[in-house]
């Protein structure tokens, strides 16, 4: 019965305008069913495609918005990073200027060191220090005024950073070397100072009038030729008599020949002897400094008037005191 229903035909009458001929379409129910199904399928497919297309459009829009957001974020990051790079460049520039300034100070210190070396002769030979000259270092760090402004490239920034780093490394090494050399110079100066303290090179009296030099002379008492083992320096009674160098008092004594007298032991077998003193103010074993008063000028012992007989002994033998006197006065003495 069903099968028969499908085979039944339906007639569709299409009536156009009033004077047109009538069109009759005879279609079986099955054909109609197939046409309806096809239409439904087409409609369904269209719907699905539309929905998918809509979904894609929405998805693209969402992605576009998201991309815009990310781009804005990246732009912000880029801006921040550019600002940081600029700050770093400025820092490197400031450091390079500081390095140039330190280099300039270092050069001044080196000149000072050279001056110190002049004060301490016989010092170690100075090694030529490396590094660039002051002018080059300063010009690298200091900029001029005006001119066309070119933005600093990444390569230039790296070069400046590398050059600044190298300059600091070189300065670090030089400062260490300089500190070491200055330490050595200080020790040499101290040694020189101490040596000078131990070496007789000053007048033992306020007066600088030599009345009888070292060597052969006519004895003031016997008027016969004799050898004078020291120098006689005229002076006022009671004038201070000074130790000519630091040392230890070897003896303080009195006898008819030398009167009140003091012997001071210095370095390297050197002794100085002060005779005819009016009084003494040191004791045996006392440590004395250079220029320290040890007694008063007098005329005790075998003496014709107030004077100091000053004698220098090297390894127990009297020697000419002239080399142990201030150089200016040695000339005067020779001229007399
Ligand atoms: Zn004398």
PDB file of N, CA and C in Angstrom, residues 37-124:
ATOM      1  N   UNK A  37      13.918  16.547   0.154  1.00  0.00           N
ATOM      2  CA  UNK A  37      15.081  16.096   0.934  1.00  0.00           C
ATOM      3  C   UNK A  37      16.334  16.840   0.488  1.00  0.00           C
ATOM      4  N   UNK A  38      16.464  16.965  -0.854  1.00  0.00           N
ATOM      5  CA  UNK A  38      17.641  17.658  -1.411  1.00  0.00           C
ATOM      6  C   UNK A  38      17.684  19.101  -0.937  1.00  0.00           C
ATOM      7  N   UNK A  39      16.485  19.733  -0.980  1.00  0.00           N
ATOM      8  CA  UNK A  39      16.389  21.117  -0.510  1.00  0.00           C
ATOM      9  C   UNK A  39      16.822  21.218   0.944  1.00  0.00           C
ATOM     10  N   UNK A  40      16.317  20.294   1.748  1.00  0.00           N
ATOM     11  CA  UNK A  40      16.627  20.282   3.189  1.00  0.00           C
ATOM     12  C   UNK A  40      18.128  20.110   3.411  1.00  0.00           C
ATOM     13  N   UNK A  41      18.707  19.204   2.606  1.00  0.00           N
ATOM     14  CA  UNK A  41      20.145  18.933   2.723  1.00  0.00           C
ATOM     15  C   UNK A  41      20.967  20.190   2.367  1.00  0.00           C
ATOM     16  N   UNK A  42      20.505  20.818   1.274  1.00  0.00           N
ATOM     17  CA  UNK A  42      21.183  22.043   0.832  1.00  0.00           C
ATOM     18  C   UNK A  42      21.101  23.121   1.896  1.00  0.00           C
ATOM     19  N   UNK A  43      19.891  23.246   2.457  1.00  0.00           N
ATOM     20  CA  UNK A  43      19.671  24.247   3.502  1.00  0.00           C
ATOM     21  C   UNK A  43      20.562  23.974   4.715  1.00  0.00           C
ATOM     22  N   UNK A  44      20.583  22.693   5.100  1.00  0.00           N
ATOM     23  CA  UNK A  44      21.402  22.297   6.268  1.00  0.00           C
ATOM     24  C   UNK A  44      22.867  22.588   6.022  1.00  0.00           C
ATOM     25  N   UNK A  45      23.352  22.198   4.832  1.00  0.00           N
ATOM     26  CA  UNK A  45      24.765  22.429   4.514  1.00  0.00           C
ATOM     27  C   UNK A  45      25.107  23.928   4.565  1.00  0.00           C
ATOM     28  N   UNK A  46      24.166  24.717   3.969  1.00  0.00           N
ATOM     29  CA  UNK A  46      24.365  26.182   3.967  1.00  0.00           C
ATOM     30  C   UNK A  46      24.456  26.711   5.383  1.00  0.00           C
ATOM     31  N   UNK A  47      23.543  26.221   6.234  1.00  0.00           N
ATOM     32  CA  UNK A  47      23.544  26.664   7.644  1.00  0.00           C
ATOM     33  C   UNK A  47      24.880  26.340   8.309  1.00  0.00           C
ATOM     34  N   UNK A  48      25.320  25.083   8.132  1.00  0.00           N
ATOM     35  CA  UNK A  48      26.575  24.652   8.778  1.00  0.00           C
ATOM     36  C   UNK A  48      27.740  25.522   8.292  1.00  0.00           C
ATOM     37  N   UNK A  49      27.780  25.731   6.953  1.00  0.00           N
ATOM     38  CA  UNK A  49      28.869  26.543   6.384  1.00  0.00           C
ATOM     39  C   UNK A  49      28.829  27.973   6.909  1.00  0.00           C
ATOM     40  N   UNK A  50      27.597  28.500   7.035  1.00  0.00           N
ATOM     41  CA  UNK A  50      27.445  29.869   7.547  1.00  0.00           C
ATOM     42  C   UNK A  50      27.951  29.977   8.970  1.00  0.00           C
ATOM     43  N   UNK A  51      27.546  28.975   9.773  1.00  0.00           N
ATOM     44  CA  UNK A  51      27.963  28.992  11.188  1.00  0.00           C
ATOM     45  C   UNK A  51      29.494  28.928  11.283  1.00  0.00           C
ATOM     46  N   UNK A  52      30.070  28.041  10.438  1.00  0.00           N
ATOM     47  CA  UNK A  52      31.538  27.899  10.481  1.00  0.00           C
ATOM     48  C   UNK A  52      32.224  29.204  10.044  1.00  0.00           C
ATOM     49  N   UNK A  53      31.654  29.810   9.007  1.00  0.00           N
ATOM     50  CA  UNK A  53      32.225  31.065   8.513  1.00  0.00           C
ATOM     51  C   UNK A  53      32.158  32.146   9.586  1.00  0.00           C
ATOM     52  N   UNK A  54      30.991  32.198  10.251  1.00  0.00           N
ATOM     53  CA  UNK A  54      30.802  33.182  11.323  1.00  0.00           C
ATOM     54  C   UNK A  54      31.824  32.962  12.438  1.00  0.00           C
ATOM     55  N   UNK A  55      31.994  31.671  12.786  1.00  0.00           N
ATOM     56  CA  UNK A  55      32.938  31.313  13.848  1.00  0.00           C
ATOM     57  C   UNK A  55      34.354  31.779  13.489  1.00  0.00           C
ATOM     58  N   UNK A  56      34.713  31.542  12.198  1.00  0.00           N
ATOM     59  CA  UNK A  56      36.049  31.945  11.738  1.00  0.00           C
ATOM     60  C   UNK A  56      36.226  33.449  11.834  1.00  0.00           C
ATOM     61  N   UNK A  57      35.171  34.158  11.393  1.00  0.00           N
ATOM     62  CA  UNK A  57      35.238  35.627  11.426  1.00  0.00           C
ATOM     63  C   UNK A  57      35.433  36.127  12.851  1.00  0.00           C
ATOM     64  N   UNK A  58      34.633  35.567  13.763  1.00  0.00           N
ATOM     65  CA  UNK A  58      34.730  35.976  15.182  1.00  0.00           C
ATOM     66  C   UNK A  58      36.124  35.660  15.714  1.00  0.00           C
ATOM     67  N   UNK A  59      36.597  34.465  15.350  1.00  0.00           N
ATOM     68  CA  UNK A  59      37.897  34.016  15.824  1.00  0.00           C
ATOM     69  C   UNK A  59      39.009  34.956  15.333  1.00  0.00           C
ATOM     70  N   UNK A  60      38.930  35.313  14.059  1.00  0.00           N
ATOM     71  CA  UNK A  60      39.946  36.228  13.486  1.00  0.00           C
ATOM     72  C   UNK A  60      39.891  37.580  14.183  1.00  0.00           C
ATOM     73  N   UNK A  61      38.657  38.042  14.443  1.00  0.00           N
ATOM     74  CA  UNK A  61      38.498  39.333  15.121  1.00  0.00           C
ATOM     75  C   UNK A  61      39.133  39.289  16.506  1.00  0.00           C
ATOM     76  N   UNK A  62      38.833  38.181  17.214  1.00  0.00           N
ATOM     77  CA  UNK A  62      39.396  38.043  18.566  1.00  0.00           C
ATOM     78  C   UNK A  62      40.921  38.023  18.516  1.00  0.00           C
ATOM     79  N   UNK A  63      41.447  37.283  17.541  1.00  0.00           N
ATOM     80  CA  UNK A  63      42.910  37.188  17.417  1.00  0.00           C
ATOM     81  C   UNK A  63      43.501  38.550  17.092  1.00  0.00           C
ATOM     82  N   UNK A  64      42.791  39.279  16.231  1.00  0.00           N
ATOM     83  CA  UNK A  64      43.261  40.601  15.860  1.00  0.00           C
ATOM     84  C   UNK A  64      43.364  41.502  17.092  1.00  0.00           C
ATOM     85  N   UNK A  65      42.307  41.446  17.936  1.00  0.00           N
ATOM     86  CA  UNK A  65      42.305  42.260  19.170  1.00  0.00           C
ATOM     87  C   UNK A  65      43.454  41.843  20.072  1.00  0.00           C
ATOM     88  N   UNK A  66      43.636  40.522  20.175  1.00  0.00           N
ATOM     89  CA  UNK A  66      44.699  39.995  21.032  1.00  0.00           C
ATOM     90  C   UNK A  66      46.077  40.442  20.523  1.00  0.00           C
ATOM     91  N   UNK A  67      46.246  40.378  19.204  1.00  0.00           N
ATOM     92  CA  UNK A  67      47.518  40.791  18.584  1.00  0.00           C
ATOM     93  C   UNK A  67      47.792  42.266  18.847  1.00  0.00           C
ATOM     94  N   UNK A  68      46.702  43.056  18.754  1.00  0.00           N
ATOM     95  CA  UNK A  68      46.873  44.491  19.008  1.00  0.00           C
ATOM     96  C   UNK A  68      47.363  44.727  20.433  1.00  0.00           C
ATOM     97  N   UNK A  69      46.744  43.975  21.351  1.00  0.00           N
ATOM     98  CA  UNK A  69      47.136  44.089  22.764  1.00  0.00           C
ATOM     99  C   UNK A  69      48.591  43.708  22.961  1.00  0.00           C
ATOM    100  N   UNK A  70      48.964  42.600  22.318  1.00  0.00           N
ATOM    101  CA  UNK A  70      50.352  42.127  22.463  1.00  0.00           C
ATOM    102  C   UNK A  70      51.329  43.109  21.836  1.00  0.00           C
ATOM    103  N   UNK A  71      50.934  43.653  20.683  1.00  0.00           N
ATOM    104  CA  UNK A  71      51.795  44.642  20.007  1.00  0.00           C
ATOM    105  C   UNK A  71      52.023  45.857  20.913  1.00  0.00           C
ATOM    106  N   UNK A  72      50.914  46.312  21.546  1.00  0.00           N
ATOM    107  CA  UNK A  72      51.032  47.469  22.448  1.00  0.00           C
ATOM    108  C   UNK A  72      51.969  47.146  23.604  1.00  0.00           C
ATOM    109  N   UNK A  73      51.827  45.907  24.115  1.00  0.00           N
ATOM    110  CA  UNK A  73      52.681  45.461  25.233  1.00  0.00           C
ATOM    111  C   UNK A  73      54.154  45.442  24.802  1.00  0.00           C
ATOM    112  N   UNK A  74      54.373  44.866  23.580  1.00  0.00           N
ATOM    113  CA  UNK A  74      55.745  44.789  23.050  1.00  0.00           C
ATOM    114  C   UNK A  74      56.327  46.181  22.823  1.00  0.00           C
ATOM    115  N   UNK A  75      55.480  47.070  22.333  1.00  0.00           N
ATOM    116  CA  UNK A  75      55.949  48.448  22.112  1.00  0.00           C
ATOM    117  C   UNK A  75      56.354  49.100  23.422  1.00  0.00           C
ATOM    118  N   UNK A  76      55.565  48.823  24.475  1.00  0.00           N
ATOM    119  CA  UNK A  76      55.892  49.358  25.806  1.00  0.00           C
ATOM    120  C   UNK A  76      57.238  48.799  26.288  1.00  0.00           C
ATOM    121  N   UNK A  77      57.388  47.467  26.112  1.00  0.00           N
ATOM    122  CA  UNK A  77      58.644  46.816  26.511  1.00  0.00           C
ATOM    123  C   UNK A  77      59.822  47.424  25.771  1.00  0.00           C
ATOM    124  N   UNK A  78      59.620  47.591  24.456  1.00  0.00           N
ATOM    125  CA  UNK A  78      60.678  48.151  23.610  1.00  0.00           C
ATOM    126  C   UNK A  78      61.056  49.552  24.083  1.00  0.00           C
ATOM    127  N   UNK A  79      60.032  50.327  24.430  1.00  0.00           N
ATOM    128  CA  UNK A  79      60.267  51.688  24.906  1.00  0.00           C
ATOM    129  C   UNK A  79      61.088  51.666  26.209  1.00  0.00           C
ATOM    130  N   UNK A  80      60.658  50.751  27.104  1.00  0.00           N
ATOM    131  CA  UNK A  80      61.375  50.635  28.378  1.00  0.00           C
ATOM    132  C   UNK A  80      62.826  50.216  28.151  1.00  0.00           C
ATOM    133  N   UNK A  81      62.985  49.237  27.224  1.00  0.00           N
ATOM    134  CA  UNK A  81      64.346  48.749  26.967  1.00  0.00           C
ATOM    135  C   UNK A  81      65.205  49.831  26.315  1.00  0.00           C
ATOM    136  N   UNK A  82      64.615  50.563  25.423  1.00  0.00           N
ATOM    137  CA  UNK A  82      65.362  51.661  24.796  1.00  0.00           C
ATOM    138  C   UNK A  82      65.800  52.682  25.837  1.00  0.00           C
ATOM    139  N   UNK A  83      64.884  52.968  26.786  1.00  0.00           N
ATOM    140  CA  UNK A  83      65.222  53.924  27.854  1.00  0.00           C
ATOM    141  C   UNK A  83      66.357  53.375  28.704  1.00  0.00           C
ATOM    142  N   UNK A  84      66.280  52.042  28.984  1.00  0.00           N
ATOM    143  CA  UNK A  84      67.335  51.412  29.793  1.00  0.00           C
ATOM    144  C   UNK A  84      68.669  51.463  29.060  1.00  0.00           C
ATOM    145  N   UNK A  85      68.649  51.183  27.757  1.00  0.00           N
ATOM    146  CA  UNK A  85      69.883  51.220  26.952  1.00  0.00           C
ATOM    147  C   UNK A  85      70.478  52.625  26.962  1.00  0.00           C
ATOM    148  N   UNK A  86      69.582  53.608  26.830  1.00  0.00           N
ATOM    149  CA  UNK A  86      70.051  55.002  26.841  1.00  0.00           C
ATOM    150  C   UNK A  86      70.716  55.341  28.176  1.00  0.00           C
ATOM    151  N   UNK A  87      70.083  54.856  29.254  1.00  0.00           N
ATOM    152  CA  UNK A  87      70.633  55.093  30.589  1.00  0.00           C
ATOM    153  C   UNK A  87      72.013  54.439  30.709  1.00  0.00           C
ATOM    154  N   UNK A  88      72.093  53.190  30.201  1.00  0.00           N
ATOM    155  CA  UNK A  88      73.374  52.476  30.241  1.00  0.00           C
ATOM    156  C   UNK A  88      74.446  53.209  29.447  1.00  0.00           C
ATOM    157  N   UNK A  89      74.052  53.694  28.290  1.00  0.00           N
ATOM    158  CA  UNK A  89      75.003  54.447  27.464  1.00  0.00           C
ATOM    159  C   UNK A  89      75.503  55.672  28.223  1.00  0.00           C
ATOM    160  N   UNK A  90      74.562  56.361  28.881  1.00  0.00           N
ATOM    161  CA  UNK A  90      74.949  57.549  29.658  1.00  0.00           C
ATOM    162  C   UNK A  90      75.891  57.167  30.795  1.00  0.00           C
ATOM    163  N   UNK A  91      75.569  56.020  31.444  1.00  0.00           N
ATOM    164  CA  UNK A  91      76.417  55.546  32.546  1.00  0.00           C
ATOM    165  C   UNK A  91      77.819  55.244  32.049  1.00  0.00           C
ATOM    166  N   UNK A  92      77.889  54.545  30.908  1.00  0.00           N
ATOM    167  CA  UNK A  92      79.201  54.186  30.338  1.00  0.00           C
ATOM    168  C   UNK A  92      79.980  55.454  29.998  1.00  0.00           C
ATOM    169  N   UNK A  93      79.273  56.419  29.443  1.00  0.00           N
ATOM    170  CA  UNK A  93      79.920  57.688  29.089  1.00  0.00           C
ATOM    171  C   UNK A  93      80.471  58.372  30.349  1.00  0.00           C
ATOM    172  N   UNK A  94      79.608  58.383  31.419  1.00  0.00           N
ATOM    173  CA  UNK A  94      80.050  59.002  32.674  1.00  0.00           C
ATOM    174  C   UNK A  94      81.262  58.262  33.232  1.00  0.00           C
ATOM    175  N   UNK A  95      81.240  56.924  33.150  1.00  0.00           N
ATOM    176  CA  UNK A  95      82.364  56.122  33.633  1.00  0.00           C
ATOM    177  C   UNK A  95      83.634  56.415  32.844  1.00  0.00           C
ATOM    178  N   UNK A  96      83.470  56.547  31.526  1.00  0.00           N
ATOM    179  CA  UNK A  96      84.641  56.814  30.689  1.00  0.00           C
ATOM    180  C   UNK A  96      85.239  58.174  31.046  1.00  0.00           C
ATOM    181  N   UNK A  97      84.361  59.129  31.396  1.00  0.00           N
ATOM    182  CA  UNK A  97      84.856  60.457  31.811  1.00  0.00           C
ATOM    183  C   UNK A  97      85.598  60.350  33.135  1.00  0.00           C
ATOM    184  N   UNK A  98      85.003  59.553  34.052  1.00  0.00           N
ATOM    185  CA  UNK A  98      85.653  59.356  35.355  1.00  0.00           C
ATOM    186  C   UNK A  98      87.014  58.702  35.181  1.00  0.00           C
ATOM    187  N   UNK A  99      87.055  57.704  34.281  1.00  0.00           N
ATOM    188  CA  UNK A  99      88.322  57.002  34.027  1.00  0.00           C
ATOM    189  C   UNK A  99      89.379  57.988  33.537  1.00  0.00           C
ATOM    190  N   UNK A 100      88.956  58.894  32.666  1.00  0.00           N
ATOM    191  CA  UNK A 100      89.894  59.892  32.145  1.00  0.00           C
ATOM    192  C   UNK A 100      90.388  60.786  33.273  1.00  0.00           C
ATOM    193  N   UNK A 101      89.481  61.120  34.194  1.00  0.00           N
ATOM    194  CA  UNK A 101      89.859  61.974  35.319  1.00  0.00           C
ATOM    195  C   UNK A 101      90.838  61.255  36.249  1.00  0.00           C
ATOM    196  N   UNK A 102      90.528  59.968  36.521  1.00  0.00           N
ATOM    197  CA  UNK A 102      91.420  59.175  37.371  1.00  0.00           C
ATOM    198  C   UNK A 102      92.785  59.051  36.719  1.00  0.00           C
ATOM    199  N   UNK A 103      92.780  58.857  35.398  1.00  0.00           N
ATOM    200  CA  UNK A 103      94.046  58.755  34.657  1.00  0.00           C
ATOM    201  C   UNK A 103      94.858  60.041  34.815  1.00  0.00           C
ATOM    202  N   UNK A 104      94.156  61.183  34.758  1.00  0.00           N
ATOM    203  CA  UNK A 104      94.822  62.472  34.900  1.00  0.00           C
ATOM    204  C   UNK A 104      95.436  62.595  36.297  1.00  0.00           C
ATOM    205  N   UNK A 105      94.671  62.153  37.311  1.00  0.00           N
ATOM    206  CA  UNK A 105      95.189  62.189  38.688  1.00  0.00           C
ATOM    207  C   UNK A 105      96.385  61.260  38.831  1.00  0.00           C
ATOM    208  N   UNK A 106      96.276  60.125  38.146  1.00  0.00           N
ATOM    209  CA  UNK A 106      97.367  59.150  38.179  1.00  0.00           C
ATOM    210  C   UNK A 106      98.642  59.755  37.611  1.00  0.00           C
ATOM    211  N   UNK A 107      98.506  60.502  36.524  1.00  0.00           N
ATOM    212  CA  UNK A 107      99.671  61.152  35.917  1.00  0.00           C
ATOM    213  C   UNK A 107     100.292  62.144  36.900  1.00  0.00           C
ATOM    214  N   UNK A 108      99.408  62.864  37.630  1.00  0.00           N
ATOM    215  CA  UNK A 108      99.923  63.819  38.628  1.00  0.00           C
ATOM    216  C   UNK A 108     100.681  63.072  39.718  1.00  0.00           C
ATOM    217  N   UNK A 109     100.120  61.904  40.134  1.00  0.00           N
ATOM    218  CA  UNK A 109     100.775  61.105  41.171  1.00  0.00           C
ATOM    219  C   UNK A 109     102.124  60.590  40.695  1.00  0.00           C
ATOM    220  N   UNK A 110     102.186  60.242  39.396  1.00  0.00           N
ATOM    221  CA  UNK A 110     103.453  59.753  38.844  1.00  0.00           C
ATOM    222  C   UNK A 110     104.506  60.856  38.858  1.00  0.00           C
ATOM    223  N   UNK A 111     104.065  62.088  38.535  1.00  0.00           N
ATOM    224  CA  UNK A 111     105.016  63.205  38.566  1.00  0.00           C
ATOM    225  C   UNK A 111     105.509  63.432  39.995  1.00  0.00           C
ATOM    226  N   UNK A 112     104.553  63.304  40.951  1.00  0.00           N
ATOM    227  CA  UNK A 112     104.905  63.441  42.369  1.00  0.00           C
ATOM    228  C   UNK A 112     105.910  62.362  42.762  1.00  0.00           C
ATOM    229  N   UNK A 113     105.657  61.158  42.271  1.00  0.00           N
ATOM    230  CA  UNK A 113     106.556  60.043  42.553  1.00  0.00           C
ATOM    231  C   UNK A 113     107.958  60.333  42.021  1.00  0.00           C
ATOM    232  N   UNK A 114     108.019  60.906  40.812  1.00  0.00           N
ATOM    233  CA  UNK A 114     109.318  61.252  40.234  1.00  0.00           C
ATOM    234  C   UNK A 114     110.038  62.272  41.103  1.00  0.00           C
ATOM    235  N   UNK A 115     109.263  63.241  41.625  1.00  0.00           N
ATOM    236  CA  UNK A 115     109.862  64.234  42.525  1.00  0.00           C
ATOM    237  C   UNK A 115     110.418  63.554  43.771  1.00  0.00           C
ATOM    238  N   UNK A 116     109.640  62.589  44.284  1.00  0.00           N
ATOM    239  CA  UNK A 116     110.080  61.863  45.482  1.00  0.00           C
ATOM    240  C   UNK A 116     111.360  61.088  45.197  1.00  0.00           C
ATOM    241  N   UNK A 117     111.419  60.523  43.999  1.00  0.00           N
ATOM    242  CA  UNK A 117     112.611  59.752  43.620  1.00  0.00           C
ATOM    243  C   UNK A 117     113.843  60.633  43.586  1.00  0.00           C
ATOM    244  N   UNK A 118     113.630  61.889  43.210  1.00  0.00           N
ATOM    245  CA  UNK A 118     114.773  62.805  43.184  1.00  0.00           C
ATOM    246  C   UNK A 118     115.299  63.041  44.602  1.00  0.00           C
ATOM    247  N   UNK A 119     114.382  62.974  45.584  1.00  0.00           N
ATOM    248  CA  UNK A 119     114.775  63.164  46.979  1.00  0.00           C
ATOM    249  C   UNK A 119     115.443  61.920  47.546  1.00  0.00           C
ATOM    250  N   UNK A 120     115.157  60.759  46.912  1.00  0.00           N
ATOM    251  CA  UNK A 120     115.737  59.502  47.383  1.00  0.00           C
ATOM    252  C   UNK A 120     116.629  58.924  46.299  1.00  0.00           C
ATOM    253  N   UNK A 121     117.889  59.416  46.191  1.00  0.00           N
ATOM    254  CA  UNK A 121     118.779  58.929  45.129  1.00  0.00           C
ATOM    255  C   UNK A 121     119.105  57.449  45.330  1.00  0.00           C
ATOM    256  N   UNK A 122     119.514  56.820  44.241  1.00  0.00           N
ATOM    257  CA  UNK A 122     119.888  55.403  44.303  1.00  0.00           C
ATOM    258  C   UNK A 122     118.668  54.520  44.378  1.00  0.00           C
ATOM    259  N   UNK A 123     117.531  55.070  44.037  1.00  0.00           N
ATOM    260  CA  UNK A 123     116.320  54.283  44.097  1.00  0.00           C
ATOM    261  C   UNK A 123     116.236  53.373  42.887  1.00  0.00           C
ATOM    262  N   UNK A 124     115.297  52.460  42.956  1.00  0.00           N
ATOM    263  CA  UNK A 124     115.151  51.469  41.878  1.00  0.00           C
ATOM    264  C   UNK A 124     114.784  52.167  40.577  1.00  0.00           C
TER     265      UNK A 124
END
